[in-house]
Short mmCIF file of C-alpha atoms in Angstrom, two decimals:
data_model
loop_
_atom_site.label_atom_id
_atom_site.label_comp_id
_atom_site.label_asym_id
_atom_site.label_seq_id
_atom_site.Cartn_x
_atom_site.Cartn_y
_atom_site.Cartn_z
CA UNK A 9 26.25 -27.45 11.05
CA UNK A 10 23.10 -25.92 9.65
CA UNK A 11 21.07 -22.89 10.63
CA UNK A 12 17.56 -22.23 9.30
CA UNK A 13 16.09 -18.73 9.52
CA UNK A 14 12.45 -18.11 8.66
CA UNK A 15 10.38 -14.93 8.59
CA UNK A 16 7.14 -16.84 8.02
CA UNK A 17 6.09 -16.72 11.68
CA UNK A 18 6.83 -13.01 11.87
CA UNK A 19 4.79 -12.23 8.77
CA UNK A 20 1.81 -14.17 10.10
CA UNK A 21 1.82 -13.32 13.80
CA UNK A 22 4.22 -10.43 14.38
CA UNK A 23 6.40 -12.65 16.57
CA UNK A 24 9.92 -13.37 15.34
CA UNK A 25 11.22 -16.87 16.01
CA UNK A 26 14.93 -17.54 16.71
CA UNK A 27 16.97 -19.35 14.03
CA UNK A 28 16.92 -23.15 14.22
CA UNK A 29 20.41 -24.66 14.56
CA UNK A 30 20.94 -28.38 13.90
CA UNK A 31 23.23 -30.90 12.25
CA UNK A 32 22.59 -33.81 9.90
CA UNK A 33 24.43 -36.94 8.95
CA UNK A 34 24.45 -38.23 5.39
CA UNK A 35 20.94 -39.18 4.21
CA UNK A 36 19.37 -37.83 7.43
CA UNK A 37 16.28 -35.63 7.33
CA UNK A 38 14.71 -33.16 9.72
CA UNK A 39 11.07 -32.19 10.21
CA UNK A 40 10.01 -29.21 12.32
CA UNK A 41 6.53 -27.96 13.10
CA UNK A 42 5.31 -24.58 14.32
CA UNK A 43 1.82 -23.62 15.48
CA UNK A 44 1.04 -20.07 14.37
CA UNK A 45 -2.03 -17.99 15.18
CA UNK A 46 -2.57 -15.26 12.59
CA UNK A 47 -3.26 -11.96 14.33
CA UNK A 48 -5.49 -10.51 11.62
CA UNK A 49 -7.20 -11.26 8.32
CA UNK A 50 -5.39 -10.76 5.03
CA UNK A 51 -3.31 -12.44 2.34
CA UNK A 52 0.09 -13.58 3.65
CA UNK A 53 2.88 -14.58 1.31
CA UNK A 54 5.13 -17.04 3.10
CA UNK A 55 8.27 -15.36 1.81
CA UNK A 56 11.63 -17.08 2.02
CA UNK A 57 13.71 -19.39 4.18
CA UNK A 58 17.45 -18.83 4.62
CA UNK A 59 19.58 -21.92 5.12
CA UNK A 60 23.17 -21.35 6.26
CA UNK A 61 25.54 -24.32 5.96
CA UNK A 62 28.92 -24.32 7.72
CA UNK A 63 31.65 -26.85 8.42
CA UNK A 64 32.11 -28.16 11.93
CA UNK A 65 35.04 -25.78 12.59
CA UNK A 66 33.02 -22.82 11.33
CA UNK A 67 35.76 -21.96 8.84
CA UNK A 68 33.68 -21.91 5.65
CA UNK A 69 30.07 -21.86 4.68
CA UNK A 70 27.46 -20.59 2.28
CA UNK A 71 23.85 -19.39 2.42
CA UNK A 72 20.96 -20.66 0.33
CA UNK A 73 17.67 -18.74 0.02
CA UNK A 74 14.54 -20.77 -0.60
CA UNK A 75 11.46 -18.94 -1.85
CA UNK A 76 7.94 -20.31 -2.21
CA UNK A 77 4.95 -18.86 -4.09
CA UNK A 78 2.58 -20.20 -1.42
CA UNK A 79 0.34 -17.67 0.33
CA UNK A 80 -2.09 -18.09 3.21
CA UNK A 81 -5.50 -16.47 3.07
CA UNK A 82 -6.97 -15.52 6.45
CA UNK A 83 -10.67 -14.66 6.42
CA UNK A 84 -12.21 -12.07 8.75
CA UNK A 85 -14.19 -13.17 11.77
CA UNK A 86 -17.90 -13.81 11.27
CA UNK A 87 -19.81 -13.09 14.48
CA UNK A 88 -23.29 -14.68 14.43
CA UNK A 89 -25.98 -12.13 15.24
CA UNK A 90 -29.61 -12.90 16.01
CA UNK A 91 -31.13 -9.60 14.88
CA UNK A 92 -30.16 -6.50 12.99
CA UNK A 93 -32.85 -3.85 12.66
CA UNK A 94 -32.88 -1.89 9.43
CA UNK A 95 -35.72 -0.36 7.44
CA UNK A 96 -37.47 -2.65 4.97
CA UNK A 97 -39.09 -1.62 1.72
CA UNK A 98 -41.45 -4.53 1.12
CA UNK A 99 -43.77 -6.53 3.35
CA UNK A 100 -43.30 -10.16 4.47
CA UNK A 101 -39.64 -10.83 3.95
CA UNK A 102 -36.79 -11.73 6.31
CA UNK A 103 -35.39 -8.53 7.83
CA UNK A 104 -36.26 -7.36 11.32
CA UNK A 105 -37.81 -3.92 10.97
CA UNK A 106 -39.24 -1.25 13.24
CA UNK A 107 -42.44 -0.49 11.34
CA UNK A 108 -45.51 -2.34 12.81
CA UNK A 109 -47.03 -2.26 9.32
CA UNK A 110 -44.79 -5.25 8.56
CA UNK A 111 -45.76 -7.44 11.53
CA UNK A 112 -45.68 -11.13 10.61
CA UNK A 113 -48.49 -12.81 12.56
CA UNK A 114 -47.14 -16.26 11.72
CA UNK A 115 -44.12 -15.87 14.02
CA UNK A 116 -44.47 -15.18 17.75
CA UNK A 117 -41.70 -12.91 19.05
CA UNK A 118 -42.43 -12.27 22.74
CA UNK A 119 -45.03 -11.84 25.45
CA UNK A 120 -45.76 -8.70 27.43
CA UNK A 121 -48.39 -7.47 29.87
CA UNK A 122 -51.71 -6.27 28.52
CA UNK A 123 -51.99 -2.52 27.90
CA UNK A 124 -55.22 -0.62 27.45
CA UNK A 125 -56.16 -0.63 23.79
CA UNK A 126 -54.53 -3.97 22.92
CA UNK A 127 -56.78 -6.18 20.72
CA UNK A 128 -58.43 -8.99 22.64
CA UNK A 129 -57.45 -11.47 19.92
CA UNK A 130 -53.77 -10.98 20.84
CA UNK A 131 -54.20 -12.09 24.46
CA UNK A 132 -52.31 -15.32 25.19
CA UNK A 133 -54.85 -17.02 27.46
CA UNK A 134 -52.69 -19.94 28.60
CA UNK A 135 -49.77 -17.70 29.53
CA UNK A 136 -52.18 -15.30 31.26
CA UNK A 137 -53.54 -18.14 33.40
CA UNK A 138 -50.04 -19.30 34.36
CA UNK A 139 -48.85 -15.81 35.32
CA UNK A 140 -52.13 -14.57 36.81
CA UNK A 141 -51.87 -11.48 34.56
CA UNK A 142 -53.20 -10.73 31.12
CA UNK A 143 -50.34 -11.38 28.66
CA UNK A 144 -50.35 -10.16 25.05
CA UNK A 145 -48.63 -11.81 22.12
CA UNK A 146 -46.06 -9.78 20.18
CA UNK A 147 -45.09 -10.87 16.69
CA UNK A 148 -41.95 -10.59 14.63
CA UNK A 149 -41.77 -7.48 12.52
CA UNK A 150 -40.33 -8.64 9.24
CA UNK A 151 -39.86 -7.16 5.83
CA UNK A 152 -37.84 -7.66 2.68
CA UNK A 153 -35.33 -5.42 0.98
CA UNK A 154 -31.99 -5.30 -0.73
CA UNK A 155 -28.99 -4.47 1.41
CA UNK A 156 -25.99 -2.55 0.07
CA UNK A 157 -22.80 -2.24 2.15
CA UNK A 158 -20.30 0.41 1.10
CA UNK A 159 -16.95 0.27 2.90
CA UNK A 160 -14.83 3.39 3.32
CA UNK A 161 -11.44 2.64 1.75
CA UNK A 162 -10.08 6.19 1.87
CA UNK A 163 -6.48 5.93 3.06
CA UNK A 164 -6.58 9.29 4.87
CA UNK A 165 -9.38 8.14 7.19
CA UNK A 166 -7.22 5.36 8.66
CA UNK A 167 -4.12 7.45 9.29
CA UNK A 168 -4.48 7.14 13.07
CA UNK A 169 -4.84 3.34 12.88
CA UNK A 170 -1.32 2.07 12.03
CA UNK A 171 -1.97 -1.44 13.38
CA UNK A 172 -5.23 -1.74 11.39
CA UNK A 173 -7.34 -2.65 14.41
CA UNK A 174 -10.14 -0.25 13.45
CA UNK A 175 -10.07 -1.44 9.83
CA UNK A 176 -10.27 -5.06 10.96
CA UNK A 177 -13.25 -4.34 13.21
CA UNK A 178 -14.99 -2.62 10.31
CA UNK A 179 -14.37 -5.68 8.12
CA UNK A 180 -15.54 -8.10 10.85
CA UNK A 181 -18.77 -6.11 11.25
CA UNK A 182 -19.33 -6.16 7.48
CA UNK A 183 -18.79 -9.94 7.39
CA UNK A 184 -21.26 -10.43 10.25
CA UNK A 185 -23.99 -8.35 8.56
CA UNK A 186 -23.44 -10.17 5.27
CA UNK A 187 -23.69 -13.53 7.05
CA UNK A 188 -26.92 -12.40 8.74
CA UNK A 189 -28.49 -11.42 5.41
CA UNK A 190 -27.37 -14.49 3.48
CA UNK A 191 -28.78 -16.84 6.13
CA UNK A 192 -32.16 -15.19 5.51
CA UNK A 193 -31.85 -15.29 1.71
CA UNK A 194 -31.72 -11.50 1.46
CA UNK A 195 -29.99 -10.03 -1.57
CA UNK A 196 -26.88 -8.28 -0.27
CA UNK A 197 -24.17 -6.38 -2.13
CA UNK A 198 -20.80 -5.35 -0.70
CA UNK A 199 -18.57 -2.81 -2.41
CA UNK A 200 -15.34 -0.93 -1.82
CA UNK A 201 -12.93 0.98 -4.05
CA UNK A 202 -9.30 0.27 -4.80
CA UNK A 203 -7.05 2.53 -6.87
CA UNK A 204 -8.28 2.14 -10.43
CA UNK A 205 -10.98 -0.44 -9.68
CA UNK A 206 -14.22 -1.12 -7.84
CA UNK A 207 -14.57 -4.38 -5.88
CA UNK A 208 -18.15 -5.63 -5.80
CA UNK A 209 -19.60 -8.85 -4.34
CA UNK A 210 -23.22 -9.98 -4.42
CA UNK A 211 -25.30 -12.94 -3.28
CA UNK A 212 -28.52 -14.04 -1.60
CA UNK A 213 -27.84 -17.46 -0.06
CA UNK A 214 -25.28 -18.83 2.45
CA UNK A 215 -23.41 -20.45 -0.44
CA UNK A 216 -22.09 -16.99 -1.35
CA UNK A 217 -20.47 -16.32 2.04
CA UNK A 218 -17.02 -17.52 0.96
CA UNK A 219 -17.23 -15.18 -2.05
CA UNK A 220 -17.71 -12.23 0.31
CA UNK A 221 -15.00 -13.38 2.73
CA UNK A 222 -12.51 -13.59 -0.13
CA UNK A 223 -13.15 -9.95 -0.92
CA UNK A 224 -13.07 -8.83 2.71
CA UNK A 225 -9.77 -10.63 3.32
CA UNK A 226 -8.25 -8.44 0.60
CA UNK A 227 -9.76 -5.15 1.80
CA UNK A 228 -7.17 -2.42 2.35
CA UNK A 229 -7.58 1.32 2.80
CA UNK A 230 -5.53 2.39 -0.22
CA UNK A 231 -7.97 4.65 -2.07
CA UNK A 232 -7.05 8.32 -2.52
CA UNK A 233 -10.58 9.42 -3.45
CA UNK A 234 -12.61 10.74 -0.46
CA UNK A 235 -15.38 8.58 0.91
CA UNK A 236 -17.99 11.15 -0.15
CA UNK A 237 -16.94 10.56 -3.78
CA UNK A 238 -17.12 6.79 -3.27
CA UNK A 239 -20.66 7.14 -1.91
CA UNK A 240 -21.82 9.32 -4.81
CA UNK A 241 -20.48 6.85 -7.37
CA UNK A 242 -21.62 3.75 -5.48
CA UNK A 243 -25.21 4.86 -4.84
CA UNK A 244 -26.01 6.51 -8.17
CA UNK A 245 -27.84 3.45 -9.51
CA UNK A 246 -29.39 2.04 -6.34
CA UNK A 247 -33.10 1.34 -6.47
CA UNK A 248 -35.31 3.41 -4.14
CA UNK A 249 -35.96 1.57 -0.89
CA UNK A 250 -32.53 -0.06 -0.74
CA UNK A 251 -31.09 -0.39 2.76
CA UNK A 252 -27.73 1.37 2.48
CA UNK A 253 -25.09 0.58 5.10
CA UNK A 254 -22.18 3.02 5.20
CA UNK A 255 -19.15 1.73 7.14
CA UNK A 256 -16.51 4.34 7.96
CA UNK A 257 -14.06 5.41 10.68
CA UNK A 258 -14.60 9.12 9.95
CA UNK A 259 -17.88 11.00 10.22
CA UNK A 260 -17.86 14.73 9.44
CA UNK A 261 -20.50 17.36 8.68
CA UNK A 262 -20.13 16.98 4.92
CA UNK A 263 -20.76 13.26 5.11
CA UNK A 264 -23.69 13.85 7.48
CA UNK A 265 -25.29 16.22 4.96
CA UNK A 266 -24.76 13.63 2.22
CA UNK A 267 -26.44 10.96 4.35
CA UNK A 268 -29.50 13.17 4.88
CA UNK A 269 -29.66 13.81 1.13
CA UNK A 270 -29.64 10.05 0.52
CA UNK A 271 -32.49 9.66 3.00
CA UNK A 272 -34.50 12.25 1.05
CA UNK A 273 -33.79 10.23 -2.12
CA UNK A 274 -35.81 7.29 -0.75
CA UNK A 275 -32.82 5.24 0.24
CA UNK A 276 -32.54 3.98 3.82
CA UNK A 277 -29.02 4.92 5.01
CA UNK A 278 -27.59 3.26 8.12
CA UNK A 279 -24.30 4.49 9.59
CA UNK A 280 -21.79 2.06 11.11
CA UNK A 281 -18.93 4.16 12.48
CA UNK A 282 -15.73 2.71 13.95
CA UNK A 283 -13.02 4.20 16.12
CA UNK A 284 -10.69 4.03 19.09
CA UNK A 285 -11.80 6.19 22.02
CA UNK A 286 -8.46 5.81 23.85
CA UNK A 287 -5.89 6.23 21.09
CA UNK A 288 -7.97 8.37 18.67
CA UNK A 289 -10.16 10.50 21.01
CA UNK A 290 -10.66 13.51 18.68
CA UNK A 291 -12.29 11.66 15.74
CA UNK A 292 -14.10 9.40 18.22
CA UNK A 293 -15.83 12.32 19.93
CA UNK A 294 -16.61 13.94 16.58
CA UNK A 295 -18.14 10.69 15.31
CA UNK A 296 -20.28 10.39 18.43
CA UNK A 297 -21.60 13.96 18.41
CA UNK A 298 -22.47 14.06 14.70
CA UNK A 299 -23.91 10.55 14.89
CA UNK A 300 -26.27 11.57 17.70
CA UNK A 301 -27.64 14.40 15.56
CA UNK A 302 -28.20 12.06 12.62
CA UNK A 303 -29.91 9.58 14.92
CA UNK A 304 -32.37 12.32 15.93
CA UNK A 305 -33.05 12.84 12.22
CA UNK A 306 -34.09 9.20 11.91
CA UNK A 307 -30.83 7.75 10.60
CA UNK A 308 -29.88 4.48 12.37
CA UNK A 309 -26.44 5.00 13.90
CA UNK A 310 -24.12 2.32 15.30
CA UNK A 311 -20.93 3.48 17.00
CA UNK A 312 -18.15 0.94 17.57
CA UNK A 313 -15.21 1.37 19.88
CA UNK A 314 -12.24 -0.89 19.19
CA UNK A 315 -12.96 -2.75 22.41
CA UNK A 316 -16.70 -3.17 21.85
CA UNK A 317 -18.42 -6.43 21.09
CA UNK A 318 -19.54 -6.34 17.47
CA UNK A 319 -22.52 -8.52 18.34
CA UNK A 320 -23.72 -6.18 21.10
CA UNK A 321 -23.55 -3.09 18.91
CA UNK A 322 -25.23 -4.68 15.87
CA UNK A 323 -28.01 -6.15 17.96
CA UNK A 324 -28.79 -2.72 19.34
CA UNK A 325 -27.33 -2.39 22.81
CA UNK A 326 -25.21 0.59 21.65
CA UNK A 327 -27.61 1.85 18.98
CA UNK A 328 -27.44 5.66 18.86
#
């Protein structure tokens, strides 16, 4: 009589499976298969199996522990996004921007009704004839820049997130922005701090995506240094005009002042703030109120609730 106990399923999914009891004759073998859905990204060591062997009368037996060095690596989700508006520093690149100075007249974006003052050359005559109204062509606003994502890894800021749902949403959003940039051959850098080291990943083509996902799978909020210190160290050598994306679950007045200082230093800070309105209402409301004030100062602000669609927020439906 044999009994096999495994914690592998519990480590991967949080669901503990009952021990498997079976018996074997001489030279028999047994194969079992389990389908496991990992509940979150990360590095999972498979751990050990415990095999208990007993005689048929259950009078004697012994236990054998089987360990394996195998680990499973679960990448964060990458949500495809069609647009992400951030400020660009150079003309004629691949980022969607808000400044009409960077309009790319080679790529038609949309049609709208004619407004007084619109140039005649932008009237779409065929569409106007079909709709019996003057229709004007709008063009993609594109630019080029370098994008720098700095993830808040301060342990204190995630204290109210014991299940790591907010941290995982932050990582998923970072992966989605990185994917968006790499698909457009934009130079993107992602950085976060760990105790005693700085993790930095860089690339400008889709071939680098796996490199970023490896780093994001390992992201943990274990840093004791405050996020403000991480920002000061991480941005000290950034070139003017860099699009700086700050991803954090905690927005306070000190950080807001630091963001405005970065804006005055010719960087283009964007705030991506994450939280849980139901289970963490106090920081959520603080994030929202301070973020609104920064938005009025011209700082792009994206507020994520744990239940929000990352795609909807990044594409602008919850902007500000």
